[in-house]
XYZ file of C-alpha atoms in Angstrom:
339
model
C 27.972 10.446 -22.285
C 24.878 8.367 -22.281
C 22.688 9.502 -20.072
C 19.749 7.517 -17.637
C 16.750 9.090 -16.913
C 15.928 9.724 -13.495
C 14.068 11.390 -11.467
C 15.488 12.770 -7.905
C 12.607 12.314 -5.208
C 11.930 13.767 -1.619
C 10.074 10.686 0.158
C 9.784 11.640 3.660
C 12.948 12.709 5.365
C 14.692 11.000 2.498
C 16.209 11.563 -0.666
C 16.696 9.339 -3.538
C 17.575 9.326 -7.054
C 14.243 7.351 -8.800
C 14.514 4.670 -11.764
C 12.431 1.994 -14.070
C 13.942 -1.276 -14.227
C 14.105 -0.768 -17.418
C 16.315 2.288 -17.920
C 19.137 0.370 -15.598
C 21.387 -2.808 -17.061
C 19.615 -6.056 -15.744
C 23.133 -7.569 -14.500
C 22.916 -6.762 -10.806
C 26.864 -6.839 -10.528
C 26.717 -3.517 -13.811
C 23.815 -1.711 -12.478
C 25.311 -0.817 -8.613
C 28.639 0.000 -10.523
C 26.691 2.167 -12.647
C 24.853 4.038 -9.403
C 27.323 4.506 -7.432
C 28.884 6.554 -10.655
C 25.724 8.026 -10.027
C 26.018 9.101 -6.991
C 28.988 9.781 -6.536
C 30.155 6.974 -4.204
C 32.711 5.612 -2.601
C 33.925 9.478 -1.455
C 32.481 11.708 1.595
C 31.065 14.408 -0.016
C 30.199 12.430 -3.260
C 31.049 15.768 -5.374
C 31.336 13.761 -8.272
C 27.366 12.367 -8.422
C 23.897 13.018 -7.244
C 24.009 12.331 -3.072
C 23.667 14.389 -0.784
C 27.270 12.560 1.998
C 24.967 11.151 4.731
C 22.743 7.572 4.302
C 19.875 8.991 4.000
C 20.514 11.188 0.737
C 22.873 8.570 -0.955
C 19.737 6.022 -1.017
C 18.299 4.152 -5.157
C 14.400 3.279 -6.390
C 14.263 2.026 -8.707
C 10.357 0.322 -9.660
C 8.723 -1.553 -12.841
C 4.890 -2.830 -13.240
C 4.317 -5.750 -11.347
C 3.958 -9.144 -12.314
C 1.522 -10.519 -10.015
C -2.537 -9.046 -9.545
C -2.181 -8.423 -6.134
C 0.202 -4.914 -6.380
C 0.326 -2.865 -9.179
C 3.955 -2.094 -8.672
C 7.517 -3.351 -7.448
C 10.239 -1.137 -5.604
C 13.901 -2.388 -5.179
C 15.680 -0.359 -2.881
C 19.349 0.320 -2.579
C 20.891 1.640 -0.213
C 24.537 3.003 -1.707
C 27.505 3.511 0.450
C 28.955 7.117 0.618
C 32.735 7.180 1.557
C 32.598 2.783 0.870
C 31.714 1.475 -2.530
C 28.962 -1.196 -1.240
C 24.915 -1.127 -2.392
C 22.797 -3.101 -0.220
C 19.367 -5.078 -0.920
C 19.359 -6.297 2.828
C 16.810 -3.937 3.843
C 14.060 -1.649 2.323
C 12.913 1.937 2.836
C 9.847 3.739 4.213
C 10.859 6.967 3.290
C 11.727 6.639 -0.046
C 7.832 4.418 -0.693
C 6.382 7.586 -0.100
C 7.642 9.170 -3.358
C 7.294 5.203 -5.501
C 3.361 5.289 -5.802
C 3.893 9.016 -7.586
C 6.986 8.292 -9.177
C 4.796 5.577 -10.509
C 1.738 7.892 -11.765
C 3.966 9.988 -13.838
C 5.845 6.874 -15.835
C 2.959 5.472 -16.822
C 2.767 2.433 -14.547
C -0.939 3.215 -12.783
C -3.409 5.796 -13.663
C -4.013 8.721 -11.770
C -7.396 8.485 -9.766
C -9.851 12.022 -10.889
C -9.708 12.804 -6.793
C -7.258 10.187 -5.145
C -5.293 8.086 -5.969
C -3.993 3.974 -4.524
C -1.281 2.052 -5.441
C -0.423 -1.466 -3.754
C 3.703 -1.690 -3.949
C 5.836 -4.457 -3.683
C 8.481 -4.878 -1.619
C 11.092 -6.295 -3.028
C 13.903 -6.903 -0.573
C 11.329 -7.911 1.108
C 8.596 -9.761 -0.011
C 5.975 -7.739 1.238
C 2.747 -5.463 0.312
C 2.325 -1.715 0.682
C -0.824 0.988 0.385
C 0.316 4.273 -0.476
C -2.876 6.579 -0.948
C -2.037 10.599 -2.239
C -3.800 13.371 -4.353
C -3.822 13.353 -7.750
C -6.558 16.180 -8.324
C -7.934 15.893 -12.281
C -5.653 13.105 -12.899
C -2.611 14.370 -11.401
C -0.317 14.066 -8.896
C 0.121 17.224 -6.622
C 2.732 17.109 -4.319
C 1.062 21.165 -2.567
C -0.568 20.225 0.817
C -0.266 21.110 4.439
C 0.820 18.517 5.740
C 4.241 19.257 8.218
C 6.263 16.343 8.945
C 9.266 17.321 11.700
C 12.792 17.055 9.417
C 11.463 18.516 6.133
C 10.864 22.405 6.723
C 8.178 23.511 5.314
C 5.213 21.692 4.101
C 3.360 19.251 1.796
C -0.008 16.801 0.125
C -0.353 13.933 3.063
C 1.106 10.527 1.141
C -1.023 7.413 3.181
C 1.596 3.838 4.336
C -0.578 1.450 5.116
C 1.594 -1.399 6.059
C 0.415 -5.678 7.131
C 1.322 -8.921 6.805
C 5.154 -6.964 7.566
C 5.766 -9.151 11.043
C 10.076 -10.828 10.451
C 10.014 -9.318 6.892
C 14.053 -10.041 6.887
C 14.511 -12.218 9.309
C 11.969 -14.274 8.853
C 9.805 -13.786 12.838
C 8.443 -10.423 14.887
C 11.195 -11.463 16.998
C 14.541 -12.864 15.689
C 15.989 -14.418 18.596
C 12.613 -16.282 19.691
C 12.710 -13.860 22.908
C 11.361 -10.781 23.829
C 14.509 -9.213 25.830
C 17.890 -10.812 25.342
C 21.629 -9.592 27.261
C 24.655 -8.720 24.766
C 27.196 -8.286 26.134
C 25.740 -6.932 29.755
C 23.287 -4.740 27.636
C 19.034 -5.214 28.039
C 18.129 -5.020 24.598
C 15.075 -5.829 22.814
C 15.512 -7.175 18.609
C 12.795 -7.033 16.520
C 11.889 -7.126 12.865
C 8.366 -5.521 11.855
C 9.808 -4.513 8.727
C 13.422 -3.381 9.605
C 15.838 -5.167 12.107
C 16.259 -3.458 14.613
C 17.905 -3.696 18.353
C 16.490 -1.765 20.906
C 18.088 -0.436 23.983
C 17.860 2.523 26.642
C 20.207 5.428 25.836
C 20.594 5.482 29.322
C 22.257 1.864 28.713
C 25.243 2.435 26.149
C 26.130 5.841 28.044
C 28.102 8.696 25.226
C 30.036 10.110 24.303
C 33.440 8.641 23.789
C 33.106 5.130 22.151
C 29.301 5.292 21.790
C 30.038 4.368 18.393
C 32.070 1.541 18.751
C 29.852 0.097 21.625
C 26.445 0.259 19.114
C 29.160 -1.609 16.348
C 29.791 -4.456 19.131
C 26.586 -4.811 19.992
C 24.710 -4.603 16.359
C 27.415 -7.053 15.632
C 25.821 -9.659 17.757
C 22.388 -8.631 17.904
C 23.011 -10.039 14.088
C 23.707 -13.067 15.026
C 20.958 -13.343 17.101
C 18.831 -12.649 14.689
C 19.580 -14.796 11.847
C 20.822 -12.243 9.542
C 24.702 -13.413 10.155
C 27.966 -11.560 9.858
C 26.513 -7.448 9.539
C 30.626 -5.790 9.872
C 29.305 -3.286 6.690
C 25.929 -3.769 6.270
C 23.295 -1.082 7.644
C 20.914 -3.446 9.368
C 20.328 -4.338 12.005
C 19.705 -0.929 12.637
C 19.698 0.622 16.091
C 17.304 2.404 18.351
C 18.881 3.759 21.681
C 15.466 4.668 23.946
C 14.820 7.291 26.779
C 11.567 9.292 28.041
C 9.998 11.541 25.985
C 10.774 14.997 26.192
C 8.627 16.707 24.579
C 5.013 15.822 24.483
C 5.665 12.287 22.950
C 5.879 9.259 23.533
C 9.045 7.882 23.495
C 12.234 9.870 23.183
C 14.556 8.446 20.368
C 18.009 8.359 18.523
C 19.284 5.722 15.343
C 22.385 4.502 13.805
C 22.701 3.798 10.465
C 25.370 1.831 11.601
C 27.111 3.621 13.565
C 26.526 7.605 12.434
C 23.086 9.361 13.478
C 20.046 9.237 11.653
C 19.437 13.088 12.127
C 15.732 11.423 12.260
C 14.274 7.758 12.064
C 13.124 6.106 9.038
C 9.714 4.762 8.410
C 9.731 0.836 9.519
C 12.656 1.421 11.850
C 9.868 3.745 13.647
C 7.453 0.791 13.178
C 9.405 -1.448 14.132
C 10.066 -0.103 17.761
C 6.818 0.897 18.567
C 6.449 -2.477 18.279
C 8.476 -3.764 20.745
C 7.873 -1.061 23.542
C 3.510 -1.862 23.498
C 5.519 -6.203 23.945
C 4.813 -7.014 27.108
C 8.181 -6.597 29.120
C 10.232 -5.279 26.531
C 13.280 -3.164 26.786
C 12.647 0.588 26.989
C 8.513 -0.263 28.004
C 8.646 1.131 31.416
C 8.927 4.634 29.267
C 6.355 4.621 26.774
C 3.470 7.359 27.992
C 1.026 5.246 26.245
C -1.539 7.861 23.965
C -5.131 6.743 24.855
C -6.686 4.470 22.599
C -6.850 4.311 19.036
C -4.734 7.145 18.784
C -0.791 6.925 17.147
C 2.272 6.948 19.401
C 4.186 9.709 18.549
C 8.106 8.912 18.878
C 10.125 12.009 19.724
C 13.516 11.874 17.299
C 16.850 14.681 16.935
C 14.702 16.400 14.526
C 10.864 16.800 15.633
C 8.176 13.736 15.884
C 7.243 10.801 13.857
C 3.269 9.480 14.170
C 2.782 5.513 14.584
C -0.596 3.290 14.966
C -0.136 0.001 15.398
C -2.874 -2.272 15.694
C -2.837 -5.869 17.061
C -4.647 -9.108 16.967
C -4.431 -10.986 20.023
C -0.288 -10.890 20.178
C -0.573 -10.299 16.318
C 0.439 -7.400 14.522
C -2.382 -6.689 12.154
C -1.777 -3.108 9.875
C 0.843 -0.388 10.719
C 0.167 3.552 9.173
C 2.419 6.254 8.858
C 1.728 9.755 6.803
C 4.309 11.282 4.964
C 4.984 13.633 3.007
C 6.655 14.147 -0.671
C 8.150 15.471 -3.645
C 9.247 15.993 -7.253
C 12.835 17.905 -7.131
C 14.039 17.400 -10.683
C 13.313 14.795 -13.738
C 15.460 14.451 -16.809
C 18.482 12.187 -17.682
C 22.250 12.059 -15.100
C 24.923 11.871 -16.371
C 27.288 9.746 -14.319
C 30.943 9.338 -13.953
C 33.821 7.740 -15.785
């Protein structure tokens, strides 16, 4: 049986298989078929592959040397279905991004600095560039450190992720519908794209079980049309985030669904988009936001804890977004796909 060189990494609150593009088939259909066999898709347990039976652990990062001078590496993100035989490139992933720079250094695509290394990463899915900075004492990646992030046990070395020019990276504009607020089936929503298409709604307007998943699905399918994404049935975007008043000292409480299954925390770029929306005058849920002092990040409460997101505006445009994550190499070797 022929194996494929692979590194399994935790990036932020996600886990995924990282590959060099040269180690995978060039044809997308052949590549995607191989990746489903590697991850164990489709199977609700993903028992015969690397996947962890939930969307946040059924992810793939494909990294290659940059073909341009404004960045160091290209990063293509693929979201694999768990029970469904799907592979989607319609979104990127800010959590797996937290491990891309280190992977690039480990594979020799980028030289390590003596203390810290900065890698400019082009997010192939969206065409935007993110800057990842992490520790490389003595010219080697060091994953150990004392930074804790909610949703991950223990601590690790911090990874600073800076995002610029992410407005409309998927939909073409920050407010894809052209409005700060829309009405979908009697539910007030704000549709936003600052690196991730997200539908923001008040939790109280959607209610609870039974039937919550069906209501969320109906909402995001209609929102997808309004956002210019077409028919999003079977797609993981747009994501839906329900907001409510903070309960644990943060700025806002959230629950995010991919596409209808609750995220155990919140995605990096999803969090960036939600905070951006809530800072817009008239946005749905803005009245629930407990704004921090000037210069302080917005602490998003999510089911596993908190995520700090800093947004800098330049007039009405978003200038920069910053998030601190951690990452860790879990194994490096050869993975053997099922026949």
